[in-house]
PDB file of C-alpha atoms in Angstrom:
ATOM      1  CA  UNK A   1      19.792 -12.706-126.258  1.00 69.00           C
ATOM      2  CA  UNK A   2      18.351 -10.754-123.351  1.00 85.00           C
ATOM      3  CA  UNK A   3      14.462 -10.678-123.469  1.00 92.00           C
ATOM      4  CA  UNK A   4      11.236 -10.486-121.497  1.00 95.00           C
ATOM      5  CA  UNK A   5       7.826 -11.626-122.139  1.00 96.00           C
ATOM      6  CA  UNK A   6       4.578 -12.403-119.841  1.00 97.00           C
ATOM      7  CA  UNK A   7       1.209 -14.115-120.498  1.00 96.00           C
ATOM      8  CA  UNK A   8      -1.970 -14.955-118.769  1.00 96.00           C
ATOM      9  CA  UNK A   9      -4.286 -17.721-119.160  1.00 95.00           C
ATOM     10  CA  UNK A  10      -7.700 -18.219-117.488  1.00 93.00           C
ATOM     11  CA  UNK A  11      -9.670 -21.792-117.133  1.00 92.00           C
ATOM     12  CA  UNK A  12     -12.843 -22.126-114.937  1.00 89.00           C
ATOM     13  CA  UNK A  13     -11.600 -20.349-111.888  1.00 88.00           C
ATOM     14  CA  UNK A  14      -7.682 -20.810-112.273  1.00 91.00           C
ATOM     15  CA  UNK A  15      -5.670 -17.592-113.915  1.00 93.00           C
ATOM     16  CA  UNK A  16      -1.990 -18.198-114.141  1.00 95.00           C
ATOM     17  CA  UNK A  17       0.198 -15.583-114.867  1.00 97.00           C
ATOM     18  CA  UNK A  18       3.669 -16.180-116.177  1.00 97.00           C
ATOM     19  CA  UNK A  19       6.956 -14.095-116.606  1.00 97.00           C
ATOM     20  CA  UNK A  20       9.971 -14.855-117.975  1.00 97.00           C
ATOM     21  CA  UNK A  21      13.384 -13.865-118.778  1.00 97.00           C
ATOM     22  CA  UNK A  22      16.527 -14.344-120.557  1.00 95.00           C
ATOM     23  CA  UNK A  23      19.719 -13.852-120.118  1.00 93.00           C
ATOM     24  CA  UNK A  24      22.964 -14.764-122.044  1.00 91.00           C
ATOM     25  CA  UNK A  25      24.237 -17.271-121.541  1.00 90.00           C
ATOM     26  CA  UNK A  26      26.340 -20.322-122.708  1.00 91.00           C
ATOM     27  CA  UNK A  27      23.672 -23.220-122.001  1.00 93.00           C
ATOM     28  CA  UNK A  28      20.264 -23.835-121.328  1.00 94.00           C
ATOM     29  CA  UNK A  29      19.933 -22.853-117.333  1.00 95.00           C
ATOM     30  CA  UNK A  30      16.089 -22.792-116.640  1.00 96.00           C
ATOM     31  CA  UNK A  31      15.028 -21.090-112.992  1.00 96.00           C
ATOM     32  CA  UNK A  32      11.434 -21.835-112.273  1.00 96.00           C
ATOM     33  CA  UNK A  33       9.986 -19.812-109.194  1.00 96.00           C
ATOM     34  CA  UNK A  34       6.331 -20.807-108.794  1.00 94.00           C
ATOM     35  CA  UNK A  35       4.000 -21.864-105.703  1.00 92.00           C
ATOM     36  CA  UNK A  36       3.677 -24.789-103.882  1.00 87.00           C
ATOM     37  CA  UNK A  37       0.772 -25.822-105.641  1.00 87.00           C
ATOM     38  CA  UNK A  38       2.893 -25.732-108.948  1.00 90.00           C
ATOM     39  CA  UNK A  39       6.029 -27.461-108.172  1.00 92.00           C
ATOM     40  CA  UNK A  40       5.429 -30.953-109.776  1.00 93.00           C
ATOM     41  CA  UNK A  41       4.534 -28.766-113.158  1.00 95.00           C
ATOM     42  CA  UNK A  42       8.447 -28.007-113.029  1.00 96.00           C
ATOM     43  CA  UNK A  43      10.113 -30.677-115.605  1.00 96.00           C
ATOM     44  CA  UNK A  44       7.189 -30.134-117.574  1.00 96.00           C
ATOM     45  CA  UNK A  45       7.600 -26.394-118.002  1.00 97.00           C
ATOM     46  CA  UNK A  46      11.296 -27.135-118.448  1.00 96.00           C
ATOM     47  CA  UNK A  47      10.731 -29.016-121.511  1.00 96.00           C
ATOM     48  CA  UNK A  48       8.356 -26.674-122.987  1.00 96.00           C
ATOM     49  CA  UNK A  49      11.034 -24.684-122.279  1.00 95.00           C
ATOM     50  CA  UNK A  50      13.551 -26.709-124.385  1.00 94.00           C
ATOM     51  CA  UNK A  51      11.406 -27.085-127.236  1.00 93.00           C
ATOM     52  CA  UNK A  52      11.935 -23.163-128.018  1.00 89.00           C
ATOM     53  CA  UNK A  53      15.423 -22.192-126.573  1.00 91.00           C
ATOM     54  CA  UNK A  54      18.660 -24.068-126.790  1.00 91.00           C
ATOM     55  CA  UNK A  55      20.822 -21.232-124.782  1.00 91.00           C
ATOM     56  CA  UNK A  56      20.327 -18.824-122.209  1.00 93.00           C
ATOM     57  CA  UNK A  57      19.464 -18.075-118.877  1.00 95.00           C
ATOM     58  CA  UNK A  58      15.360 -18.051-118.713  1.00 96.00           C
ATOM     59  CA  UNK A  59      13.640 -17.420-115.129  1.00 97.00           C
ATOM     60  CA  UNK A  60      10.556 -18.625-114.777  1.00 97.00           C
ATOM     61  CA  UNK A  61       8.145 -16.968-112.357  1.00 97.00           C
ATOM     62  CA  UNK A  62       4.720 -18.638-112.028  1.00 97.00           C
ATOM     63  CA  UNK A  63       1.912 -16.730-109.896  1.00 95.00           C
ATOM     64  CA  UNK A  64      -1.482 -18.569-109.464  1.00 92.00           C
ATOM     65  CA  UNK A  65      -5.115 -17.107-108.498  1.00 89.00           C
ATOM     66  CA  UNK A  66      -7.666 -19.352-108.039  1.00 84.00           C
ATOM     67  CA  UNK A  67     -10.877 -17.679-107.522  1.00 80.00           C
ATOM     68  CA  UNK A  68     -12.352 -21.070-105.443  1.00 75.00           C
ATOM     69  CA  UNK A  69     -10.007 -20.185-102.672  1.00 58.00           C
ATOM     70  CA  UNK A  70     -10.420 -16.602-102.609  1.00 50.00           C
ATOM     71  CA  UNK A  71     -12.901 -17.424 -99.658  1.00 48.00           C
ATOM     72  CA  UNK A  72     -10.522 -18.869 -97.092  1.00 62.00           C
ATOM     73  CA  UNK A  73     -11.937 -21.604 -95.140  1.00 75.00           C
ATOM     74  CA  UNK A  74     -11.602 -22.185 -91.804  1.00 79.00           C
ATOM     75  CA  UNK A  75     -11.603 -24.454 -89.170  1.00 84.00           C
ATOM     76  CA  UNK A  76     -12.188 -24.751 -85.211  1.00 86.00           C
ATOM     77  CA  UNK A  77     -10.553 -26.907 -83.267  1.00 85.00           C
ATOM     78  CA  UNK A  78     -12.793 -27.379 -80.426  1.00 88.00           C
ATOM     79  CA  UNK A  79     -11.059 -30.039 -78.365  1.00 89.00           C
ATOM     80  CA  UNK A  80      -8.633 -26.982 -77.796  1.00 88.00           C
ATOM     81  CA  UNK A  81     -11.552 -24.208 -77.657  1.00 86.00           C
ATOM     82  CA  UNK A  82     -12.867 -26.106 -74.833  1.00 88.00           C
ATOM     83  CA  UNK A  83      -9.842 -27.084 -73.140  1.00 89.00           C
ATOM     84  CA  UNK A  84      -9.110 -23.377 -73.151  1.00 86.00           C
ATOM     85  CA  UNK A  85     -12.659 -22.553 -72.119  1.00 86.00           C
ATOM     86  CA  UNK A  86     -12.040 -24.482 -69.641  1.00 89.00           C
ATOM     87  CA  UNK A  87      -8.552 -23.268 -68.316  1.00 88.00           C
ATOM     88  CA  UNK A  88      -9.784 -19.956 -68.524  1.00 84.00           C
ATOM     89  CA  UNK A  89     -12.670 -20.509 -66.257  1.00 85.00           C
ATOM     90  CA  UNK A  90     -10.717 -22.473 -63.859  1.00 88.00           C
ATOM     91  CA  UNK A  91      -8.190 -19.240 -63.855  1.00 85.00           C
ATOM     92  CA  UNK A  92     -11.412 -16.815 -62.869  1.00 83.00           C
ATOM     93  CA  UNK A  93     -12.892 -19.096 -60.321  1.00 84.00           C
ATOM     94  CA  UNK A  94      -9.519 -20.228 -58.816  1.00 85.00           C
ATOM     95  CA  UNK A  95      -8.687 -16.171 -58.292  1.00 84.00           C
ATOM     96  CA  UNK A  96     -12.244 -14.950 -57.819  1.00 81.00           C
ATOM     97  CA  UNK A  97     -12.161 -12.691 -60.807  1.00 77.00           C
ATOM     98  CA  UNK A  98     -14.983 -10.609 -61.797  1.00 77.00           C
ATOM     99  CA  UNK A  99     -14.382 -10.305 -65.234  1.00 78.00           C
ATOM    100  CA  UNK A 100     -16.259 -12.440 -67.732  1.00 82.00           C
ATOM    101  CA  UNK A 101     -14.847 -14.542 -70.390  1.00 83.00           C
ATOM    102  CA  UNK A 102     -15.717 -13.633 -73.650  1.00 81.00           C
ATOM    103  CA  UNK A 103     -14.795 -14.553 -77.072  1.00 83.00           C
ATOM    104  CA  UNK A 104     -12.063 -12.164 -77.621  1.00 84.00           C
ATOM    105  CA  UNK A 105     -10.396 -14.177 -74.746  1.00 79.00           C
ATOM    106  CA  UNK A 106     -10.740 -17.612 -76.892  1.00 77.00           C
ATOM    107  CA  UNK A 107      -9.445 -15.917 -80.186  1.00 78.00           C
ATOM    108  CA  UNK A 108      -6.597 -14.726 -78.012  1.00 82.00           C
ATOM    109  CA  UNK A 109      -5.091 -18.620 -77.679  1.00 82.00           C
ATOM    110  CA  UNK A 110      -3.593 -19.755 -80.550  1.00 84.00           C
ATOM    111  CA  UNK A 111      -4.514 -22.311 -83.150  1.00 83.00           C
ATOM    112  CA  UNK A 112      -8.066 -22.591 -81.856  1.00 85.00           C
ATOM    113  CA  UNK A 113      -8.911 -21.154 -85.462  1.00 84.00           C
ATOM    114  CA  UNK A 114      -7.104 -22.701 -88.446  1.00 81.00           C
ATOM    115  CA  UNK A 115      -7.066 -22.796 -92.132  1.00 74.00           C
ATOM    116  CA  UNK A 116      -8.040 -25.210 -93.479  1.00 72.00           C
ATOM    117  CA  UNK A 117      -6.170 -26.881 -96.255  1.00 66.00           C
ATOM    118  CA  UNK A 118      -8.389 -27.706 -99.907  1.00 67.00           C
ATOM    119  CA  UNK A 119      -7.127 -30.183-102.127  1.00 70.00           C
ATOM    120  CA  UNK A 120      -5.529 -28.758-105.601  1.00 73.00           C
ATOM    121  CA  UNK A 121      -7.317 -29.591-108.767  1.00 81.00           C
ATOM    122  CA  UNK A 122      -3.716 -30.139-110.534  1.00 88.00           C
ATOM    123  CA  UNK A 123      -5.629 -31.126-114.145  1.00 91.00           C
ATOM    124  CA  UNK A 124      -7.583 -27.995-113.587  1.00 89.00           C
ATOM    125  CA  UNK A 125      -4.323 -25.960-112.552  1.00 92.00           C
ATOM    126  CA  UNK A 126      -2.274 -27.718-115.681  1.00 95.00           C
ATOM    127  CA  UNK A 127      -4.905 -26.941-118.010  1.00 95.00           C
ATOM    128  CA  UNK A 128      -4.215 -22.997-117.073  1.00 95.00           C
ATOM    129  CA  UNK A 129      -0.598 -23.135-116.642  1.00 96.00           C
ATOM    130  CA  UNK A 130       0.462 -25.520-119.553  1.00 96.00           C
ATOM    131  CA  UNK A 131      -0.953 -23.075-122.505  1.00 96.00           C
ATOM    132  CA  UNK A 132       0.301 -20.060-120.937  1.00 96.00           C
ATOM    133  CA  UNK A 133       3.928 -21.071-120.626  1.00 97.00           C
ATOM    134  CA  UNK A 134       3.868 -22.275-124.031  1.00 96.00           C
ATOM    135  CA  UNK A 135       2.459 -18.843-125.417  1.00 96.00           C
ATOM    136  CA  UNK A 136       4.680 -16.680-123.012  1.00 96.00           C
ATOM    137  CA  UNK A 137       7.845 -19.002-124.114  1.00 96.00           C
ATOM    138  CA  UNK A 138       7.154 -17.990-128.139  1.00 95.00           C
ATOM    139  CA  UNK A 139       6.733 -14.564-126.884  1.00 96.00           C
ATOM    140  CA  UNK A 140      10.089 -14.688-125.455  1.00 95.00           C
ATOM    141  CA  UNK A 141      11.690 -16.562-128.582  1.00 93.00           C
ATOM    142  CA  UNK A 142       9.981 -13.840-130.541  1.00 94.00           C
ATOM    143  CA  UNK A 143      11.539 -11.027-128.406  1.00 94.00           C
ATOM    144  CA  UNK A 144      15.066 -12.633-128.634  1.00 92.00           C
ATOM    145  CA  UNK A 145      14.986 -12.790-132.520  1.00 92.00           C
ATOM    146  CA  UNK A 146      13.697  -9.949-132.690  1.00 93.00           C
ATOM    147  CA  UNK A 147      16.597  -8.198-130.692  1.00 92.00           C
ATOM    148  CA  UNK A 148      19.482 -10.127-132.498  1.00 91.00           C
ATOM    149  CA  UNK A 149      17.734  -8.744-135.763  1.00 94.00           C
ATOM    150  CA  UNK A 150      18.252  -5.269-133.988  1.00 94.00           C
ATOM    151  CA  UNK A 151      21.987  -6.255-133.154  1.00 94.00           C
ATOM    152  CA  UNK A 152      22.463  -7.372-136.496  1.00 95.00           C
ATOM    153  CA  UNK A 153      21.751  -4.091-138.237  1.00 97.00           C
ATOM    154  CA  UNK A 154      23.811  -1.953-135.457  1.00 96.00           C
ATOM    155  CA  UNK A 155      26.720  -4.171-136.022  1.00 96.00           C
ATOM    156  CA  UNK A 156      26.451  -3.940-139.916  1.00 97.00           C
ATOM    157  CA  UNK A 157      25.896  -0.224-139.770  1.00 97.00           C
ATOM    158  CA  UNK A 158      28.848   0.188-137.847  1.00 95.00           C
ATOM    159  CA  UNK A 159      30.982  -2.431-140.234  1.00 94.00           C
ATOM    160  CA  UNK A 160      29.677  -0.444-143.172  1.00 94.00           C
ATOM    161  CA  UNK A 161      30.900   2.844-141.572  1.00 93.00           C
ATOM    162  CA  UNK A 162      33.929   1.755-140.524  1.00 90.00           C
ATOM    163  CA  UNK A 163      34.606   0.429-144.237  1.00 91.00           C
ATOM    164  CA  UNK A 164      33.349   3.513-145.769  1.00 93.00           C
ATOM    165  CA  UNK A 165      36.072   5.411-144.101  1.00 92.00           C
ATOM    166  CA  UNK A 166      38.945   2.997-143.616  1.00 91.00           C
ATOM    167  CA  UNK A 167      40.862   4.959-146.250  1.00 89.00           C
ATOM    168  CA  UNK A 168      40.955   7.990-144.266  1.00 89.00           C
ATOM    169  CA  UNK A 169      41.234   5.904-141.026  1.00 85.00           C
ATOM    170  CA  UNK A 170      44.482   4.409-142.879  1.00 86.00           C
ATOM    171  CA  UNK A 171      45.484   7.977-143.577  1.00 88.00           C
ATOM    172  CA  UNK A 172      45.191  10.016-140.567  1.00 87.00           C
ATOM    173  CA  UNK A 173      47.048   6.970-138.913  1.00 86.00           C
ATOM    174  CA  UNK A 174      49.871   7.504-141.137  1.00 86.00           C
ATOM    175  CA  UNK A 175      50.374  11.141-139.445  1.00 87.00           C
ATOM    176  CA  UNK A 176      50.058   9.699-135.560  1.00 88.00           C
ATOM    177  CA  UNK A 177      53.628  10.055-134.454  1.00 87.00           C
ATOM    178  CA  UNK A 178      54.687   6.552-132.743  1.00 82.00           C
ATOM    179  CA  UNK A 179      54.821   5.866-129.280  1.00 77.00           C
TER     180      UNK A 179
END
């Protein structure tokens, strides 16, 4: 059954947020799009996964905030600030230049300012993610039972009707000449 569910889960400073949807489908085919920091979480969330569907197409899409690294940090390399300092002032002296270097001209070169990279907390980050896959995966069970309840009754309306009126269904048949 086709369905769609999403969750959210907050610990400490992590919020994960978590789509999914199904498709029809034969098998179990489970597609898991999710950040970097996220990608050894991947069998894991597969076999949560399992433990509610058996068939279908599910997509997984896994979005992270983590309110510690809403503050990018930064780093300067200065071995390359200064050799740039330096090239730069070479350049004005060498060509008698009367302009003055300023900072603008060392935030021109590249990589003199980096970002720097933090270490993931992946118990922290697990601790967010695992609970709200398992929530928004019996959301999405919930959704596909609920639709092939809906199914069900459409059909059986439809087999009751057709039942209902199969006599004069048989009848008006009778009178369609043949082709």
């Amino acid at each position: 059954m086709t369905a769609f569910s999403q969750g959210s889960q907050t610990v400490g400073t992590i919020t994960a947020d978590i789509t999914m949807r199904s498709y029809n489908s034969r098998y179990l085919d489970t597609v898991i799009h999710c950040p970097e920091s996220c990608m050894a979480f991947e069998e894991e969330i597969k076999k949560i996964i399992a433990g509610s569907h058996s068939r279908g197409r599910v997509e997984v899409r896994v979005s992270i905030l983590d309110e510690t690294k809403d503050a990018e940090l930064f780093e300067v390399d200065e071995a390359r600030a200064a050799s740039y300092l330096a090239a730069l002032k070479k350049v004005n002296n060498n060509f008698a230049l009367e302009d003055t270097i300023n900072i603008s001209h060392l935030l021109s070169a590249r990589n003199i300012i980096i970002a720097s990279k933090q270490e993931q907390d992946t118990e922290a980050l697990w601790a967010a993610v695992c609970p709200c896959v398992e929530q928004t995966s019996r959301e999405l069970d919930k959704m596909r039972i609920l639709e092939g309840e809906n199914l069900y009754k459409d059909l059986s309306q439809r087999i009751n009707f057709i039942e209902t009126h199969l006599e004069s269904i048989e009848t008006e048949a009778r009178s369609i000449p043949p082709m």
